[in-house]
Short mmCIF file of N, CA and C in Angstrom, two decimals:
data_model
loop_
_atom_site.label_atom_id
_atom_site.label_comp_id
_atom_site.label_asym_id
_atom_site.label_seq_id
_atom_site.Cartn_x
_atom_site.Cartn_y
_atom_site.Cartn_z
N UNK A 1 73.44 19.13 -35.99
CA UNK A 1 73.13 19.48 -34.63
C UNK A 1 72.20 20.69 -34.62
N UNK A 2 71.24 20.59 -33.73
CA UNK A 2 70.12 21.69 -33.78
C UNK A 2 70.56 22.78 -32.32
N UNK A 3 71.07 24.05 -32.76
CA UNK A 3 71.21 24.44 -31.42
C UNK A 3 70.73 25.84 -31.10
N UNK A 4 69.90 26.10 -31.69
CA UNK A 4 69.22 27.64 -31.61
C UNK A 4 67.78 27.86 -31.46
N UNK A 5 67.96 28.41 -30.24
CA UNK A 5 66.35 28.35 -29.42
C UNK A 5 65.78 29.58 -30.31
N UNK A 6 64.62 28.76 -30.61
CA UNK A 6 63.67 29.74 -32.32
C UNK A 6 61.90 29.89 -31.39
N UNK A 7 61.23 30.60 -32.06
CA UNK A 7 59.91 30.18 -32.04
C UNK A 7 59.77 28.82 -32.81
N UNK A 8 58.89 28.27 -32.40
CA UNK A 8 58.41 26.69 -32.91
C UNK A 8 56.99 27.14 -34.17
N UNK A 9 56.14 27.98 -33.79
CA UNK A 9 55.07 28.28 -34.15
C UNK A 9 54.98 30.02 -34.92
N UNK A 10 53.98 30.14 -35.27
CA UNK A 10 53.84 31.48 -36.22
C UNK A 10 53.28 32.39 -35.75
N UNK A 11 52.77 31.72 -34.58
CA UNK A 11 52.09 32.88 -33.50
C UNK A 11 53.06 33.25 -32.50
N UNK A 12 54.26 32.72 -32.32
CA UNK A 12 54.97 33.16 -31.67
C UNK A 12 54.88 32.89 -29.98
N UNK A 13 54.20 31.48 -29.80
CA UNK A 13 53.71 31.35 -28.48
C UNK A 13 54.48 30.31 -27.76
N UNK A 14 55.36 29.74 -28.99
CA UNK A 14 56.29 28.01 -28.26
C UNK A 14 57.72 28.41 -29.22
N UNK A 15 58.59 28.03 -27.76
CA UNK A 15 59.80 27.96 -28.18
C UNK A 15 60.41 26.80 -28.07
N UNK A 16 61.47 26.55 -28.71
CA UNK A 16 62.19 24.82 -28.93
C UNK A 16 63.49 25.51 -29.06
N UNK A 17 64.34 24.40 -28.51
CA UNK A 17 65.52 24.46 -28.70
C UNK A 17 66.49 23.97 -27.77
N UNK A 18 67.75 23.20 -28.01
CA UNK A 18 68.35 22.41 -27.42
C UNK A 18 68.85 22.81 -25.64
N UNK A 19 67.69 22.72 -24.75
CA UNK A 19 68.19 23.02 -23.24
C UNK A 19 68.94 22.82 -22.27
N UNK A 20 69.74 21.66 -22.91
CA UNK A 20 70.92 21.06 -21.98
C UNK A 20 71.89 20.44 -23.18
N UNK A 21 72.64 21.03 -23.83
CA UNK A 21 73.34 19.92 -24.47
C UNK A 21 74.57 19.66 -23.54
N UNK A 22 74.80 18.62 -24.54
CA UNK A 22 76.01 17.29 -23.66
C UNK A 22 77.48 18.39 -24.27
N UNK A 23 78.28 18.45 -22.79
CA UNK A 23 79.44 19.58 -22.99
C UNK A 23 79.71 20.43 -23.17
N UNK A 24 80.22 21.59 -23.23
CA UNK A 24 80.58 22.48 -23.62
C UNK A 24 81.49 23.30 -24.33
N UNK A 25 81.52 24.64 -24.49
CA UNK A 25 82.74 25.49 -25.08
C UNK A 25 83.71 25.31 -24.42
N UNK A 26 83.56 25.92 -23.27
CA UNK A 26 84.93 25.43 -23.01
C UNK A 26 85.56 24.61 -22.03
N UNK A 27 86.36 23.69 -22.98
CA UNK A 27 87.35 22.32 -22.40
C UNK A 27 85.66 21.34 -21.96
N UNK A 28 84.69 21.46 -23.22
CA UNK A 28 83.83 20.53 -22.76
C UNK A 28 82.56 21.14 -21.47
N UNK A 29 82.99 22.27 -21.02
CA UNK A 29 82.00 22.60 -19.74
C UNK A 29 81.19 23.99 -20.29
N UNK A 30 80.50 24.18 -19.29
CA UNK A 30 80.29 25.77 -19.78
C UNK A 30 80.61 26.88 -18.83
N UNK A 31 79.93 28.03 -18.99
CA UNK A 31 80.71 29.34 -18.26
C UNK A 31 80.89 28.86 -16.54
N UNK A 32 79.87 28.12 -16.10
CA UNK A 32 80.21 27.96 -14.55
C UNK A 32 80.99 26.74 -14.46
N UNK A 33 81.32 25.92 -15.33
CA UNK A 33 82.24 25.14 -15.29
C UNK A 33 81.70 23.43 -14.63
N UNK A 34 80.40 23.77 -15.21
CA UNK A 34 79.08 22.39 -15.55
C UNK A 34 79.21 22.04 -16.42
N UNK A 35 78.50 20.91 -16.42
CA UNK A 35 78.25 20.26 -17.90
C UNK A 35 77.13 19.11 -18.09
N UNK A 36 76.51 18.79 -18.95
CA UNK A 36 75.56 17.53 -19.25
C UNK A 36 76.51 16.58 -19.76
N UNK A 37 75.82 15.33 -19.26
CA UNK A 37 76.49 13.77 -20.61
C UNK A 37 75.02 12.89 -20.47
N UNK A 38 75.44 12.15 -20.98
CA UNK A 38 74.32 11.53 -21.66
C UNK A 38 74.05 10.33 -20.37
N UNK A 39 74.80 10.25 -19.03
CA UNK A 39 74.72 10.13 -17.81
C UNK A 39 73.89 10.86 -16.82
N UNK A 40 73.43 11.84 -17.70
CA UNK A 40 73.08 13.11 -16.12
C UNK A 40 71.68 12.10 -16.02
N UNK A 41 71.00 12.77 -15.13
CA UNK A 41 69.64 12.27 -14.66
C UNK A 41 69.25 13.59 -14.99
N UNK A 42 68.07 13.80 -15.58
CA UNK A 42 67.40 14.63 -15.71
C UNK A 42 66.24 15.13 -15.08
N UNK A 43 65.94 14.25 -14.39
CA UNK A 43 64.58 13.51 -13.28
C UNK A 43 63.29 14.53 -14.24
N UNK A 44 63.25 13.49 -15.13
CA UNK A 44 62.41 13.43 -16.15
C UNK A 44 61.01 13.54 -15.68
N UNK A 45 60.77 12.59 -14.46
CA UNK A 45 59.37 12.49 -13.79
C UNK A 45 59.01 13.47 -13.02
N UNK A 46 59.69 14.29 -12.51
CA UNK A 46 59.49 15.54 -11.51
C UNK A 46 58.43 16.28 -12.39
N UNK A 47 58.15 16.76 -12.79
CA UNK A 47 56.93 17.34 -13.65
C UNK A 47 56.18 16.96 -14.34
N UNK A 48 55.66 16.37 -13.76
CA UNK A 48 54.70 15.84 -15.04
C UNK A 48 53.67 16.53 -15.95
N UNK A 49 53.20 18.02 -15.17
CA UNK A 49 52.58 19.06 -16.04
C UNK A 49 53.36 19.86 -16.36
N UNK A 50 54.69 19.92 -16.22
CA UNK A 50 55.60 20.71 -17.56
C UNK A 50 56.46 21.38 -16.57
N UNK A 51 57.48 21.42 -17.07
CA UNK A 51 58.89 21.78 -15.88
C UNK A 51 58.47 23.61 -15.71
N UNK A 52 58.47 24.25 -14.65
CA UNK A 52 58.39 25.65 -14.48
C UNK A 52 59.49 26.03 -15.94
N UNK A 53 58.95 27.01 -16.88
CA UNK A 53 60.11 27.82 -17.45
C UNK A 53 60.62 29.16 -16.31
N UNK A 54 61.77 29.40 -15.90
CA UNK A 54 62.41 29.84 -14.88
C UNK A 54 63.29 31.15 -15.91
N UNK A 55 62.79 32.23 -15.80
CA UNK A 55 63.87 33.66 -16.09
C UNK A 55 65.10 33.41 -15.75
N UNK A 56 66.06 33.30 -16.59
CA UNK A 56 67.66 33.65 -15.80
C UNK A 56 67.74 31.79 -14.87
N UNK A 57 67.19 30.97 -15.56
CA UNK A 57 67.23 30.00 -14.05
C UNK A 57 66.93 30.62 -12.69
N UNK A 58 66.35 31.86 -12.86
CA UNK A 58 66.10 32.07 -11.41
C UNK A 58 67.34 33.17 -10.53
N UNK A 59 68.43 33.47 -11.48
CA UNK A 59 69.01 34.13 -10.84
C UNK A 59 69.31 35.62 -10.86
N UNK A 60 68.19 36.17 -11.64
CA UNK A 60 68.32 37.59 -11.72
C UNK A 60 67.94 37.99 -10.07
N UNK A 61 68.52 38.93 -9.69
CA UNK A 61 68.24 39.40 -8.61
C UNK A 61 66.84 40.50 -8.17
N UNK A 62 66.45 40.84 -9.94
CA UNK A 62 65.26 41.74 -9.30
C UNK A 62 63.85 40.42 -9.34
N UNK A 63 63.90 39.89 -10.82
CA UNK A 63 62.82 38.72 -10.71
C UNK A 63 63.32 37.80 -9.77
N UNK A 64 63.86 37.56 -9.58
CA UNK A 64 64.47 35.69 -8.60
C UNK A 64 63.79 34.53 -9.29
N UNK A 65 63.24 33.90 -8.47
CA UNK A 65 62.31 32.58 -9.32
C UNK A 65 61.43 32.80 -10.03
N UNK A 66 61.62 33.46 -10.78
CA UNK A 66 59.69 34.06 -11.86
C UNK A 66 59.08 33.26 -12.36
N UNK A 67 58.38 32.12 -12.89
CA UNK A 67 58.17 31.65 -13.67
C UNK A 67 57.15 32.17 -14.38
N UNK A 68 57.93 31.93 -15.71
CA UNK A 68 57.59 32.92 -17.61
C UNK A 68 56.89 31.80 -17.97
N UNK A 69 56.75 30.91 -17.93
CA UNK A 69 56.18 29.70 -18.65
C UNK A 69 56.68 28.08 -18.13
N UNK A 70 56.07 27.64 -19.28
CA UNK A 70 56.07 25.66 -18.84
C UNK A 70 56.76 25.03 -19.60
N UNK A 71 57.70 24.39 -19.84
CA UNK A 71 57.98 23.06 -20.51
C UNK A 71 57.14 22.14 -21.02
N UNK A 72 56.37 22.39 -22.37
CA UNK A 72 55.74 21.39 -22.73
C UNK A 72 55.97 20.19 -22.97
N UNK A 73 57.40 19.96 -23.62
CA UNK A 73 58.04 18.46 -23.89
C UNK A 73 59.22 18.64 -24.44
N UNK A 74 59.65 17.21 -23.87
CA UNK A 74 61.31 17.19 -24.00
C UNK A 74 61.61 15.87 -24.56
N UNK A 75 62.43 15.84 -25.22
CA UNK A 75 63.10 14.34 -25.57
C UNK A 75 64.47 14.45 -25.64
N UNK A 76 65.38 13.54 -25.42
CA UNK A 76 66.64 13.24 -25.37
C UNK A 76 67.18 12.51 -26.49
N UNK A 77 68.15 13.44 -27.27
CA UNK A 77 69.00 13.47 -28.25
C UNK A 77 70.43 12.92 -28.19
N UNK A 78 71.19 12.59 -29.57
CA UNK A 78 72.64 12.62 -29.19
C UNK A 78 73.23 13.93 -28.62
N UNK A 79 72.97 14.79 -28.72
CA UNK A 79 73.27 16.69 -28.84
C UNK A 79 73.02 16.52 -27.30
N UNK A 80 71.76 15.77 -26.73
CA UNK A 80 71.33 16.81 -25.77
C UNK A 80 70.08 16.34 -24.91
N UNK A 81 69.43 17.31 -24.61
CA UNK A 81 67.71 17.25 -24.22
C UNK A 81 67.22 18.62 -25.12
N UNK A 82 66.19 17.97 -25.89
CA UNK A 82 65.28 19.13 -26.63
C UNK A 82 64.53 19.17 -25.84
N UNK A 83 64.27 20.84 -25.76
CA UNK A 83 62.70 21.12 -25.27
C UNK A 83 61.66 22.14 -25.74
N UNK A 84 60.44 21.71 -25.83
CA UNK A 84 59.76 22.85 -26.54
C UNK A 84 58.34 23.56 -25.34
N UNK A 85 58.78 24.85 -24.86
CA UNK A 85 57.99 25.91 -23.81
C UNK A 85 57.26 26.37 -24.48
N UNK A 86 56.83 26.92 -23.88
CA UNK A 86 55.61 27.66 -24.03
C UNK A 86 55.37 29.12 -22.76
N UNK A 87 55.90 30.08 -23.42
CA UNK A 87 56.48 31.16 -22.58
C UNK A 87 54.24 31.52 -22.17
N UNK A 88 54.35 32.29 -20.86
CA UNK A 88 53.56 33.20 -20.32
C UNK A 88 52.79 33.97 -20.69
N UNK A 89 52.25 34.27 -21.78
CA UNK A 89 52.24 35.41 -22.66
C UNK A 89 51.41 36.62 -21.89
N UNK A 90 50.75 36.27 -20.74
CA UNK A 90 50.18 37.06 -20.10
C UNK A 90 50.82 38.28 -18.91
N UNK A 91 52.21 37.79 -19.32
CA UNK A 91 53.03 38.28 -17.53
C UNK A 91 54.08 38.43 -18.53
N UNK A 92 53.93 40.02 -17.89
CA UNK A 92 55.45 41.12 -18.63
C UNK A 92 56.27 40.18 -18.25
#
């Protein structure tokens, strides 16, 4: 199982790493008490030029919705959905 979001590249410009896996720590869910299965809809088509990468999902209260970067590509695993971004590099 691949589960540690790394740089992809040597320049340090794309990150990969498993963005939704199926279940969680605990009892299967995670801290808010969500979870993925291999049921969810991912609405795969909603972006077609690359899903917003979102700070915090959006919930820090000083950034809110920032978007740091794009979702270059994703594919769906037993684990999960991989995805590999491509952070902002221009915007603290």
């Amino acid at each position: 199982m691949r589960v540690a979001v790394k740089f992809a590249d040597k320049a340090e410009t794309i990150v990969q790493g498993l963005a939704a896996p199926y279940g969680g720590p605990f009892g299967g869910k995670d801290l808010d008490g969500e979870f993925f299965s291999k049921s969810t809809d991912f609405a795969m088509d909603w972006y077609p030029d690359g899903i917003p990468l979102l700070y915090h999902h959006g919930h820090d209260a000083d950034l809110e919705t920032m978007i740091v970067g794009r979702v270059k590509a994703r594919e769906m695993t037993d684990d999960g959905m991989w995805a590999e971004a491509q952070p902002d590099t221009s915007n603290q």
